Short mmCIF file of C-alpha atoms in Angstrom, two decimals:
data_model
loop_
_atom_site.label_atom_id
_atom_site.label_comp_id
_atom_site.label_asym_id
_atom_site.label_seq_id
_atom_site.Cartn_x
_atom_site.Cartn_y
_atom_site.Cartn_z
CA UNK A 1 51.29 150.66 178.51
CA UNK A 2 54.33 150.95 180.76
CA UNK A 3 57.06 148.43 180.20
CA UNK A 4 59.84 147.22 182.45
CA UNK A 5 61.74 150.17 183.83
CA UNK A 6 65.34 150.05 185.03
CA UNK A 7 67.39 152.67 186.76
CA UNK A 8 69.89 154.11 186.46
CA UNK A 9 70.41 153.64 182.74
CA UNK A 10 74.13 154.16 183.17
CA UNK A 11 76.34 153.82 186.22
CA UNK A 12 80.05 154.45 186.48
CA UNK A 13 81.64 153.44 189.76
CA UNK A 14 85.08 152.97 191.19
CA UNK A 15 86.43 149.53 191.94
CA UNK A 16 85.54 148.51 195.47
CA UNK A 17 82.37 150.59 195.76
CA UNK A 18 78.89 149.14 196.19
CA UNK A 19 76.12 149.70 193.61
CA UNK A 20 72.37 149.19 193.59
CA UNK A 21 70.42 148.57 190.40
CA UNK A 22 66.66 148.91 190.36
CA UNK A 23 63.97 147.17 188.32
CA UNK A 24 60.29 148.09 188.13
CA UNK A 25 58.49 145.21 186.39
CA UNK A 26 55.26 145.41 184.46
CA UNK A 27 52.35 145.67 186.89
CA UNK A 28 50.89 142.28 187.73
CA UNK A 29 53.87 140.28 186.51
CA UNK A 30 54.70 137.73 189.19
CA UNK A 31 57.97 136.45 187.74
CA UNK A 32 61.06 138.64 187.54
CA UNK A 33 64.49 137.79 186.16
CA UNK A 34 67.91 139.41 186.25
CA UNK A 35 70.44 138.77 183.50
CA UNK A 36 73.68 140.40 182.49
CA UNK A 37 75.08 140.87 179.02
CA UNK A 38 78.74 141.55 178.43
CA UNK A 39 79.83 143.32 175.25
CA UNK A 40 79.06 141.17 172.24
CA UNK A 41 77.99 138.25 174.42
CA UNK A 42 74.71 136.51 175.07
CA UNK A 43 72.59 136.66 178.18
CA UNK A 44 73.88 135.28 181.47
CA UNK A 45 71.15 134.34 183.95
CA UNK A 46 71.60 135.71 187.46
CA UNK A 47 68.45 135.18 189.55
CA UNK A 48 64.73 134.50 189.27
CA UNK A 49 61.95 135.73 191.55
CA UNK A 50 58.44 134.35 191.86
CA UNK A 51 56.63 136.91 193.95
CA UNK A 52 59.05 138.01 196.67
CA UNK A 53 60.93 134.72 196.90
CA UNK A 54 63.86 133.60 194.78
CA UNK A 55 63.50 129.91 193.85
CA UNK A 56 66.61 130.09 191.70
CA UNK A 57 69.57 132.27 192.56
CA UNK A 58 72.11 129.87 191.13
CA UNK A 59 73.36 132.33 188.52
CA UNK A 60 74.72 134.88 190.98
CA UNK A 61 78.47 134.79 190.26
CA UNK A 62 79.69 135.40 193.78
CA UNK A 63 78.56 136.34 197.28
CA UNK A 64 79.17 139.98 196.37
CA UNK A 65 75.94 139.81 194.39
CA UNK A 66 72.53 139.84 196.07
CA UNK A 67 69.00 140.75 195.10
CA UNK A 68 65.69 141.29 196.74
CA UNK A 69 62.15 141.92 195.70
CA UNK A 70 59.52 143.62 197.81
CA UNK A 71 55.75 143.82 197.51
CA UNK A 72 55.89 141.45 194.57
CA UNK A 73 57.02 144.37 192.47
CA UNK A 74 60.26 146.35 192.60
CA UNK A 75 63.54 144.45 192.67
CA UNK A 76 67.01 145.66 193.59
CA UNK A 77 70.25 143.98 192.53
CA UNK A 78 73.17 144.91 194.76
CA UNK A 79 76.81 144.39 193.91
CA UNK A 80 79.23 144.90 196.78
CA UNK A 81 82.91 145.73 196.40
CA UNK A 82 82.60 146.02 192.63
CA UNK A 83 85.33 144.62 190.40
CA UNK A 84 86.20 145.52 186.82
CA UNK A 85 84.86 142.18 185.58
CA UNK A 86 81.44 143.23 186.86
CA UNK A 87 81.23 145.75 184.01
CA UNK A 88 78.29 144.73 181.82
CA UNK A 89 74.71 145.61 180.95
CA UNK A 90 72.38 144.31 183.65
CA UNK A 91 68.97 143.43 182.24
CA UNK A 92 65.74 142.83 184.11
CA UNK A 93 62.76 141.01 182.63
CA UNK A 94 59.29 140.20 183.89
CA UNK A 95 56.54 137.87 182.83
CA UNK A 96 53.00 137.17 184.04
CA UNK A 97 53.90 133.60 185.00
CA UNK A 98 57.13 131.57 184.92
CA UNK A 99 55.69 129.09 182.41
CA UNK A 100 57.57 128.60 179.18
CA UNK A 101 54.76 129.99 177.04
CA UNK A 102 54.82 133.33 178.84
CA UNK A 103 57.01 135.86 177.00
CA UNK A 104 59.67 137.74 178.91
CA UNK A 105 59.54 141.51 178.62
CA UNK A 106 62.89 143.18 179.10
CA UNK A 107 63.89 146.59 180.32
CA UNK A 108 66.60 148.58 178.56
CA UNK A 109 69.14 147.63 181.17
CA UNK A 110 71.66 149.39 183.35
CA UNK A 111 75.10 149.77 181.80
CA UNK A 112 77.57 149.36 184.64
CA UNK A 113 81.16 150.46 184.19
CA UNK A 114 83.64 149.76 186.97
CA UNK A 115 86.81 151.83 186.68
CA UNK B 1 67.09 123.67 175.21
CA UNK B 2 67.55 123.01 171.50
CA UNK B 3 70.11 125.06 169.62
CA UNK B 4 69.18 127.32 166.75
CA UNK B 5 71.01 128.34 163.59
CA UNK B 6 70.49 131.68 161.88
CA UNK B 7 72.28 133.50 159.07
CA UNK B 8 74.60 136.16 160.49
CA UNK B 9 73.23 139.00 158.39
CA UNK B 10 70.53 139.98 155.92
CA UNK B 11 69.53 143.11 154.02
CA UNK B 12 66.01 144.15 153.11
CA UNK B 13 64.66 147.10 151.14
CA UNK B 14 62.43 149.46 153.05
CA UNK B 15 58.76 148.64 152.48
CA UNK B 16 59.45 145.09 151.41
CA UNK B 17 58.85 141.96 153.45
CA UNK B 18 61.77 140.71 155.53
CA UNK B 19 61.91 136.94 155.87
CA UNK B 20 64.29 135.73 158.57
CA UNK B 21 64.95 131.98 158.68
CA UNK B 22 65.87 129.85 161.68
CA UNK B 23 66.80 126.19 161.91
CA UNK B 24 66.03 124.28 165.11
CA UNK B 25 66.31 120.69 163.96
CA UNK B 26 66.66 119.24 167.48
CA UNK B 27 63.57 120.94 168.90
CA UNK B 28 61.45 118.74 171.14
CA UNK B 29 57.69 118.56 171.39
CA UNK B 30 57.47 120.69 174.53
CA UNK B 31 59.61 123.57 173.27
CA UNK B 32 58.30 126.87 171.94
CA UNK B 33 59.94 128.92 169.21
CA UNK B 34 60.45 132.53 170.31
CA UNK B 35 61.68 135.53 168.38
CA UNK B 36 63.23 138.60 169.99
CA UNK B 37 65.14 141.51 168.55
CA UNK B 38 67.69 143.83 170.06
CA UNK B 39 68.46 147.32 168.88
CA UNK B 40 71.77 148.73 169.99
CA UNK B 41 71.72 149.98 173.58
CA UNK B 42 68.27 148.57 174.26
CA UNK B 43 67.04 145.41 175.95
CA UNK B 44 65.72 142.47 173.91
CA UNK B 45 62.23 143.11 172.59
CA UNK B 46 59.74 140.26 172.40
CA UNK B 47 58.25 139.80 168.91
CA UNK B 48 56.28 136.58 168.70
CA UNK B 49 56.27 132.93 169.73
CA UNK B 50 54.60 129.69 168.67
CA UNK B 51 54.48 125.97 169.30
CA UNK B 52 53.15 124.26 166.17
CA UNK B 53 50.77 126.59 164.39
CA UNK B 54 51.61 129.70 162.44
CA UNK B 55 51.13 132.86 164.46
CA UNK B 56 50.52 136.51 163.59
CA UNK B 57 50.46 139.64 165.69
CA UNK B 58 50.76 143.36 165.10
CA UNK B 59 54.52 143.11 164.66
CA UNK B 60 55.14 140.01 162.60
CA UNK B 61 54.13 136.57 161.42
CA UNK B 62 55.75 133.31 162.43
CA UNK B 63 55.70 130.38 160.05
CA UNK B 64 56.70 127.01 161.55
CA UNK B 65 57.27 124.05 159.26
CA UNK B 66 55.15 120.97 159.78
CA UNK B 67 58.11 119.00 161.18
CA UNK B 68 58.93 122.00 163.45
CA UNK B 69 62.59 121.81 162.48
CA UNK B 70 62.66 125.34 161.09
CA UNK B 71 60.73 128.56 161.16
CA UNK B 72 60.59 131.94 159.42
CA UNK B 73 59.88 135.31 160.95
CA UNK B 74 58.17 137.65 158.51
CA UNK B 75 58.12 141.42 158.92
CA UNK B 76 55.54 142.30 156.26
CA UNK B 77 56.61 145.87 155.51
CA UNK B 78 60.08 146.53 156.86
CA UNK B 79 60.98 150.04 158.00
CA UNK B 80 64.33 151.58 158.88
CA UNK B 81 63.42 151.17 162.56
CA UNK B 82 63.35 147.40 162.08
CA UNK B 83 67.13 147.37 161.70
CA UNK B 84 68.26 145.21 164.63
CA UNK B 85 69.70 141.85 165.62
CA UNK B 86 66.98 139.22 165.51
CA UNK B 87 67.22 136.19 167.78
CA UNK B 88 65.42 132.90 167.35
CA UNK B 89 65.37 130.79 170.50
CA UNK B 90 63.62 127.69 171.69
CA UNK B 91 62.32 127.48 175.19
CA UNK B 92 60.86 124.63 177.21
CA UNK B 93 57.25 124.88 178.30
CA UNK B 94 58.28 124.13 181.87
CA UNK B 95 58.33 126.75 184.59
CA UNK B 96 61.72 128.22 185.25
CA UNK B 97 62.85 127.58 181.69
CA UNK B 98 63.82 131.23 181.36
CA UNK B 99 66.95 130.32 183.31
CA UNK B 100 68.32 128.66 180.22
CA UNK B 101 67.48 131.53 177.88
CA UNK B 102 70.23 131.46 175.23
CA UNK B 103 70.22 134.13 172.56
CA UNK B 104 73.15 133.03 170.42
CA UNK B 105 74.48 135.26 167.66
CA UNK B 106 71.23 136.10 165.87
CA UNK B 107 70.74 137.72 162.45
CA UNK B 108 71.71 141.34 161.89
CA UNK B 109 68.90 142.70 159.71
CA UNK B 110 69.67 145.93 157.93
CA UNK B 111 66.75 147.70 156.27
CA UNK B 112 67.99 149.81 153.38
CA UNK B 113 66.29 153.03 152.24
#
């Protein structure tokens, strides 16, 4: 079946420009997570959605980062006025419920390069 | 969440079983053991998870010791496509525990032809 889909797979942008990253979770998955992974590093949590609401957005690094989810499905992560330190792979994951025994299924990420 | 310790690298001959160990000596009773793998340029792929009992699915088997302080992921017939970094993590049963998802360094498994 279809997995988590992210687009674009690669994005190169100039410093100061805004970018939008999209995540299509697995159908029926109520919980959706955004992480980022810098080169050779582990996962850094950004935000968690349950349905369309975000009970935990504590991982967003600054007010330049925002995310929304509509229809309990697609989510968009927006980074305004991008900086070079924003360069990373942005990963989206979904799971049927937020409980700890519910495996996260990840997309292949969007590789963001800010020049 | 409890920390895990894994060997940095392992080799395995194609067609043989790959046994990947993980130590999680500080695991608590409400924490699951999860295994993921990551192939270069792809997102982490879920493999298997368990609480106390051994588990098996179409990808692998998970053997958890009786004291739950360590576990072994078994790929019964490794193929070249199984070459990846394998991560063992522990995760609380509570909702929202995915916030603390910590992958660590993992084990680089190389399957040799």
